[in-house]
Structures are given as structure tokens and as C-alpha cells.
């Protein structure tokens, strides 16, 4: 199973290298371990995260693509769908099959036809349009719903931090 996972990861890396999606750079941390990747995601335009460059990690299971990778932000992130420790909570990364809580359909969850590119584009989209009803970060969800101006200021601080700029000019 490791061999087929490695072949799939190598093929996806080649595809991402030849035709990277706009605003995303991704690949293995080193070419001796294709099961651990880093990705840089550009904050989506016209969002509070606009202009930021956010570093993430992806850890792939040995049965990939039958099971999804685990993804987390290395860069500090304050977002309704990102746990305070950086873990990403998005349907596409949830194990295949029916949701035991009945919140997601099986079509929204992981399936082997998904790809690393699709994951990264979904996360970029999630940055632009959070789902505060599925809050991984309760404080961020509450601020997103109740005080958008304060949420935007917090996001802008993270953008500056992601670029190694001082908090305020």
C-alpha cells in the first residue's frame, strides 16, 4: 500500500510543480519523504487575509489516497475553521463515509478522487468564506459573527506577522 501511496504523491507533486494553482506552492519537505509536505497559501484577495503568506503542513497516511492527510497551519491563524493549534477543520479532510453527527454528506467528505490541489484550493476558499456554524475555534467563530471589524483587525495582524512585518505602522 505504501508503494501506491508514494506513486500517487509523486504524481500529484509533478502536477503541482508543472501547473501550480494561483496563490499556492506545495511539495514535500524533502524528496526523501513524500509523506510530509509543506504548502504556502496566499491570503485570498479582498478578504481580511489578503496579502498574507501562510505556511501549512500536510501529513499523508500510508494508505493515501484511501484516507485523507492531516493538515495544520504552521503560521499563526485565527479563523473559525482552524483550531487554536493550527489543525484545519474542513469537510474535505474528514474521513470518508457518513458523518456520525449528520452534519456533512458523504459527498462533502474525503474520497480517493480528491487531490492535494483540491484540498489546498478548498482551504483557500475557506479562508475567504468561513463556516462559523462548524467552529473549530469558538472565539474566532463568535468574533466572525458578532464583531466582524475586530475579526478583520485580528486577521490583518496575522497577515503582517506572516510577512515578518511589525504589527502596526
PDB file of C-alpha atoms in Angstrom:
ATOM      1  CA  UNK A   1       0.000   0.000   0.000  1.00  0.00           C
ATOM      2  CA  UNK A   2       2.903   2.392   0.757  1.00  0.00           C
ATOM      3  CA  UNK A   3       4.139   1.950  -2.813  1.00  0.00           C
ATOM      4  CA  UNK A   4       0.842   3.020  -4.380  1.00  0.00           C
ATOM      5  CA  UNK A   5       0.571   5.978  -1.955  1.00  0.00           C
ATOM      6  CA  UNK A   6       4.099   7.061  -2.855  1.00  0.00           C
ATOM      7  CA  UNK A   7       3.359   6.809  -6.586  1.00  0.00           C
ATOM      8  CA  UNK A   8       0.225   8.900  -6.165  1.00  0.00           C
ATOM      9  CA  UNK A   9       2.049  11.544  -4.093  1.00  0.00           C
ATOM     10  CA  UNK A  10       4.876  11.742  -6.633  1.00  0.00           C
ATOM     11  CA  UNK A  11       2.374  12.158  -9.475  1.00  0.00           C
ATOM     12  CA  UNK A  12       0.500  14.901  -7.609  1.00  0.00           C
ATOM     13  CA  UNK A  13       3.780  16.675  -6.829  1.00  0.00           C
ATOM     14  CA  UNK A  14       4.748  16.591 -10.502  1.00  0.00           C
ATOM     15  CA  UNK A  15       1.340  18.001 -11.483  1.00  0.00           C
ATOM     16  CA  UNK A  16       1.518  20.765  -8.856  1.00  0.00           C
ATOM     17  CA  UNK A  17       5.048  21.649  -9.979  1.00  0.00           C
ATOM     18  CA  UNK A  18       4.112  21.836 -13.663  1.00  0.00           C
ATOM     19  CA  UNK A  19       0.800  23.623 -13.189  1.00  0.00           C
ATOM     20  CA  UNK A  20       0.531  25.221  -9.724  1.00  0.00           C
ATOM     21  CA  UNK A  21      -2.798  26.790  -8.769  1.00  0.00           C
ATOM     22  CA  UNK A  22      -2.686  30.548  -8.355  1.00  0.00           C
ATOM     23  CA  UNK A  23      -1.662  31.561  -4.839  1.00  0.00           C
ATOM     24  CA  UNK A  24      -0.404  28.126  -3.765  1.00  0.00           C
ATOM     25  CA  UNK A  25       3.015  26.493  -3.630  1.00  0.00           C
ATOM     26  CA  UNK A  26       3.271  22.960  -2.261  1.00  0.00           C
ATOM     27  CA  UNK A  27       5.607  19.998  -2.125  1.00  0.00           C
ATOM     28  CA  UNK A  28       7.414  17.531   0.096  1.00  0.00           C
ATOM     29  CA  UNK A  29       9.548  18.955   2.901  1.00  0.00           C
ATOM     30  CA  UNK A  30      12.330  16.896   1.335  1.00  0.00           C
ATOM     31  CA  UNK A  31      12.293  14.446  -1.534  1.00  0.00           C
ATOM     32  CA  UNK A  32      13.284  11.549   0.717  1.00  0.00           C
ATOM     33  CA  UNK A  33       9.904  11.646   2.485  1.00  0.00           C
ATOM     34  CA  UNK A  34       6.907  12.262   0.230  1.00  0.00           C
ATOM     35  CA  UNK A  35       4.517  11.727   3.159  1.00  0.00           C
ATOM     36  CA  UNK A  36       5.314  15.111   4.772  1.00  0.00           C
ATOM     37  CA  UNK A  37       4.593  18.260   2.776  1.00  0.00           C
ATOM     38  CA  UNK A  38       4.622  21.998   3.288  1.00  0.00           C
ATOM     39  CA  UNK A  39       2.411  24.436   1.451  1.00  0.00           C
ATOM     40  CA  UNK A  40       2.282  28.205   1.255  1.00  0.00           C
ATOM     41  CA  UNK A  41      -1.163  29.680   0.767  1.00  0.00           C
ATOM     42  CA  UNK A  42      -1.629  33.286  -0.279  1.00  0.00           C
ATOM     43  CA  UNK A  43      -4.427  35.017   1.600  1.00  0.00           C
ATOM     44  CA  UNK A  44      -7.348  35.413  -0.815  1.00  0.00           C
ATOM     45  CA  UNK A  45      -7.819  38.848  -2.410  1.00  0.00           C
ATOM     46  CA  UNK A  46     -10.456  41.137  -0.947  1.00  0.00           C
ATOM     47  CA  UNK A  47     -10.608  39.215   2.336  1.00  0.00           C
ATOM     48  CA  UNK A  48      -9.145  40.101   5.744  1.00  0.00           C
ATOM     49  CA  UNK A  49      -6.299  37.649   4.933  1.00  0.00           C
ATOM     50  CA  UNK A  50      -5.445  39.397   1.621  1.00  0.00           C
ATOM     51  CA  UNK A  51      -1.704  39.562   1.013  1.00  0.00           C
ATOM     52  CA  UNK A  52      -0.658  37.169   3.758  1.00  0.00           C
ATOM     53  CA  UNK A  53       1.515  34.157   3.058  1.00  0.00           C
ATOM     54  CA  UNK A  54       0.517  31.328   5.365  1.00  0.00           C
ATOM     55  CA  UNK A  55       2.620  28.218   5.877  1.00  0.00           C
ATOM     56  CA  UNK A  56       0.890  24.863   6.364  1.00  0.00           C
ATOM     57  CA  UNK A  57       1.920  21.243   6.784  1.00  0.00           C
ATOM     58  CA  UNK A  58       0.275  18.139   5.378  1.00  0.00           C
ATOM     59  CA  UNK A  59       0.964  14.671   6.749  1.00  0.00           C
ATOM     60  CA  UNK A  60      -0.148  11.832   4.494  1.00  0.00           C
ATOM     61  CA  UNK A  61      -1.129   8.380   5.769  1.00  0.00           C
ATOM     62  CA  UNK A  62       0.491   5.306   4.217  1.00  0.00           C
ATOM     63  CA  UNK A  63      -2.876   4.356   2.708  1.00  0.00           C
ATOM     64  CA  UNK A  64      -3.274   7.688   0.860  1.00  0.00           C
ATOM     65  CA  UNK A  65      -5.498   8.348  -1.107  1.00  0.00           C
ATOM     66  CA  UNK A  66      -7.874   5.969   0.684  1.00  0.00           C
ATOM     67  CA  UNK A  67      -7.548   8.188   3.789  1.00  0.00           C
ATOM     68  CA  UNK A  68      -7.103  11.978   3.877  1.00  0.00           C
ATOM     69  CA  UNK A  69      -3.982  13.779   5.035  1.00  0.00           C
ATOM     70  CA  UNK A  70      -3.855  15.767   8.257  1.00  0.00           C
ATOM     71  CA  UNK A  71      -3.358  19.483   7.681  1.00  0.00           C
ATOM     72  CA  UNK A  72      -2.396  22.277  10.016  1.00  0.00           C
ATOM     73  CA  UNK A  73      -1.267  25.863   9.770  1.00  0.00           C
ATOM     74  CA  UNK A  74       2.290  26.475  10.913  1.00  0.00           C
ATOM     75  CA  UNK A  75       1.730  30.237  10.641  1.00  0.00           C
ATOM     76  CA  UNK A  76      -0.383  31.719  13.421  1.00  0.00           C
ATOM     77  CA  UNK A  77      -4.010  31.704  12.351  1.00  0.00           C
ATOM     78  CA  UNK A  78      -7.256  32.981  13.876  1.00  0.00           C
ATOM     79  CA  UNK A  79     -10.170  31.578  11.907  1.00  0.00           C
ATOM     80  CA  UNK A  80     -13.486  29.888  12.741  1.00  0.00           C
ATOM     81  CA  UNK A  81     -12.499  26.647  10.985  1.00  0.00           C
ATOM     82  CA  UNK A  82      -8.929  26.363  12.265  1.00  0.00           C
ATOM     83  CA  UNK A  83      -8.285  25.038  15.760  1.00  0.00           C
ATOM     84  CA  UNK A  84      -6.066  27.211  18.000  1.00  0.00           C
ATOM     85  CA  UNK A  85      -3.228  24.673  17.473  1.00  0.00           C
ATOM     86  CA  UNK A  86      -3.456  25.169  13.687  1.00  0.00           C
ATOM     87  CA  UNK A  87      -5.347  21.994  12.719  1.00  0.00           C
ATOM     88  CA  UNK A  88      -7.697  22.565   9.800  1.00  0.00           C
ATOM     89  CA  UNK A  89     -11.356  21.578  10.187  1.00  0.00           C
ATOM     90  CA  UNK A  90     -12.894  21.273   6.748  1.00  0.00           C
ATOM     91  CA  UNK A  91     -15.189  18.590   5.329  1.00  0.00           C
ATOM     92  CA  UNK A  92     -12.819  17.511   2.559  1.00  0.00           C
ATOM     93  CA  UNK A  93     -10.302  16.367   5.223  1.00  0.00           C
ATOM     94  CA  UNK A  94     -12.811  14.300   7.196  1.00  0.00           C
ATOM     95  CA  UNK A  95     -12.684  10.510   6.826  1.00  0.00           C
ATOM     96  CA  UNK A  96     -14.790   9.055   4.031  1.00  0.00           C
ATOM     97  CA  UNK A  97     -18.316   7.847   4.597  1.00  0.00           C
ATOM     98  CA  UNK A  98     -21.277   9.153   6.513  1.00  0.00           C
ATOM     99  CA  UNK A  99     -20.834  11.812   9.190  1.00  0.00           C
ATOM    100  CA  UNK A 100     -21.750  10.282  12.564  1.00  0.00           C
ATOM    101  CA  UNK A 101     -23.113  13.694  13.624  1.00  0.00           C
ATOM    102  CA  UNK A 102     -25.219  14.029  10.461  1.00  0.00           C
ATOM    103  CA  UNK A 103     -23.780  17.473   9.666  1.00  0.00           C
ATOM    104  CA  UNK A 104     -21.976  16.614   6.413  1.00  0.00           C
ATOM    105  CA  UNK A 105     -22.982  14.455   3.499  1.00  0.00           C
ATOM    106  CA  UNK A 106     -20.603  11.718   2.400  1.00  0.00           C
ATOM    107  CA  UNK A 107     -20.116  13.675  -0.857  1.00  0.00           C
ATOM    108  CA  UNK A 108     -18.602  16.576   1.126  1.00  0.00           C
ATOM    109  CA  UNK A 109     -16.110  14.356   2.947  1.00  0.00           C
ATOM    110  CA  UNK A 110     -12.847  12.830   1.741  1.00  0.00           C
ATOM    111  CA  UNK A 111     -12.837  10.402  -1.156  1.00  0.00           C
ATOM    112  CA  UNK A 112      -9.880   8.954  -3.070  1.00  0.00           C
ATOM    113  CA  UNK A 113     -10.739  11.075  -6.125  1.00  0.00           C
ATOM    114  CA  UNK A 114      -9.791  14.208  -4.174  1.00  0.00           C
ATOM    115  CA  UNK A 115      -6.309  15.656  -4.631  1.00  0.00           C
ATOM    116  CA  UNK A 116      -3.806  17.802  -2.803  1.00  0.00           C
ATOM    117  CA  UNK A 117      -4.635  20.656  -5.162  1.00  0.00           C
ATOM    118  CA  UNK A 118      -8.358  20.341  -4.337  1.00  0.00           C
ATOM    119  CA  UNK A 119      -7.559  20.357  -0.583  1.00  0.00           C
ATOM    120  CA  UNK A 120      -5.434  23.490  -0.855  1.00  0.00           C
ATOM    121  CA  UNK A 121      -7.971  25.309  -3.021  1.00  0.00           C
ATOM    122  CA  UNK A 122     -10.720  24.343  -0.553  1.00  0.00           C
ATOM    123  CA  UNK A 123      -8.683  25.720   2.347  1.00  0.00           C
ATOM    124  CA  UNK A 124      -8.036  28.933   0.422  1.00  0.00           C
ATOM    125  CA  UNK A 125     -11.773  29.220  -0.190  1.00  0.00           C
ATOM    126  CA  UNK A 126     -12.445  28.508   3.497  1.00  0.00           C
ATOM    127  CA  UNK A 127     -10.181  31.441   4.435  1.00  0.00           C
ATOM    128  CA  UNK A 128     -12.360  33.675   2.275  1.00  0.00           C
ATOM    129  CA  UNK A 129     -15.685  32.237   3.453  1.00  0.00           C
ATOM    130  CA  UNK A 130     -15.583  30.677   6.920  1.00  0.00           C
ATOM    131  CA  UNK A 131     -18.307  28.419   8.218  1.00  0.00           C
ATOM    132  CA  UNK A 132     -18.921  29.813  11.718  1.00  0.00           C
ATOM    133  CA  UNK A 133     -21.542  27.113  12.397  1.00  0.00           C
ATOM    134  CA  UNK A 134     -18.783  24.484  12.336  1.00  0.00           C
ATOM    135  CA  UNK A 135     -16.463  26.301  14.681  1.00  0.00           C
ATOM    136  CA  UNK A 136     -13.113  24.710  15.438  1.00  0.00           C
ATOM    137  CA  UNK A 137     -12.128  27.975  17.130  1.00  0.00           C
ATOM    138  CA  UNK A 138     -15.083  29.146  19.214  1.00  0.00           C
ATOM    139  CA  UNK A 139     -13.591  32.604  19.863  1.00  0.00           C
ATOM    140  CA  UNK A 140     -12.944  33.206  16.168  1.00  0.00           C
ATOM    141  CA  UNK A 141     -16.441  31.957  15.255  1.00  0.00           C
ATOM    142  CA  UNK A 142     -18.052  34.268  17.794  1.00  0.00           C
ATOM    143  CA  UNK A 143     -15.965  37.256  16.675  1.00  0.00           C
ATOM    144  CA  UNK A 144     -16.716  36.500  12.995  1.00  0.00           C
ATOM    145  CA  UNK A 145     -20.471  36.544  13.734  1.00  0.00           C
ATOM    146  CA  UNK A 146     -20.647  39.346  16.331  1.00  0.00           C
ATOM    147  CA  UNK A 147     -17.762  41.751  15.661  1.00  0.00           C
ATOM    148  CA  UNK A 148     -16.544  41.493  12.084  1.00  0.00           C
ATOM    149  CA  UNK A 149     -14.491  44.683  12.388  1.00  0.00           C
ATOM    150  CA  UNK A 150     -12.471  43.213  15.270  1.00  0.00           C
ATOM    151  CA  UNK A 151     -12.106  39.906  13.391  1.00  0.00           C
ATOM    152  CA  UNK A 152     -10.759  41.760  10.352  1.00  0.00           C
ATOM    153  CA  UNK A 153      -8.233  43.622  12.521  1.00  0.00           C
ATOM    154  CA  UNK A 154      -7.050  40.338  14.046  1.00  0.00           C
ATOM    155  CA  UNK A 155      -6.686  38.818  10.550  1.00  0.00           C
ATOM    156  CA  UNK A 156      -4.751  41.859   9.328  1.00  0.00           C
ATOM    157  CA  UNK A 157      -2.317  41.472  12.256  1.00  0.00           C
ATOM    158  CA  UNK A 158      -1.766  37.860  11.201  1.00  0.00           C
ATOM    159  CA  UNK A 159      -1.154  38.946   7.594  1.00  0.00           C
ATOM    160  CA  UNK A 160       1.540  41.371   8.787  1.00  0.00           C
ATOM    161  CA  UNK A 161       3.049  38.682  11.021  1.00  0.00           C
ATOM    162  CA  UNK A 162       3.093  36.181   8.114  1.00  0.00           C
ATOM    163  CA  UNK A 163       5.183  38.710   6.169  1.00  0.00           C
ATOM    164  CA  UNK A 164       7.512  39.419   9.140  1.00  0.00           C
ATOM    165  CA  UNK A 165       6.234  42.995   9.312  1.00  0.00           C
ATOM    166  CA  UNK A 166       5.685  44.884  12.574  1.00  0.00           C
ATOM    167  CA  UNK A 167       2.104  44.644  13.957  1.00  0.00           C
ATOM    168  CA  UNK A 168       1.228  48.266  13.124  1.00  0.00           C
ATOM    169  CA  UNK A 169       2.860  51.040  11.150  1.00  0.00           C
TER     170      UNK A 169
END
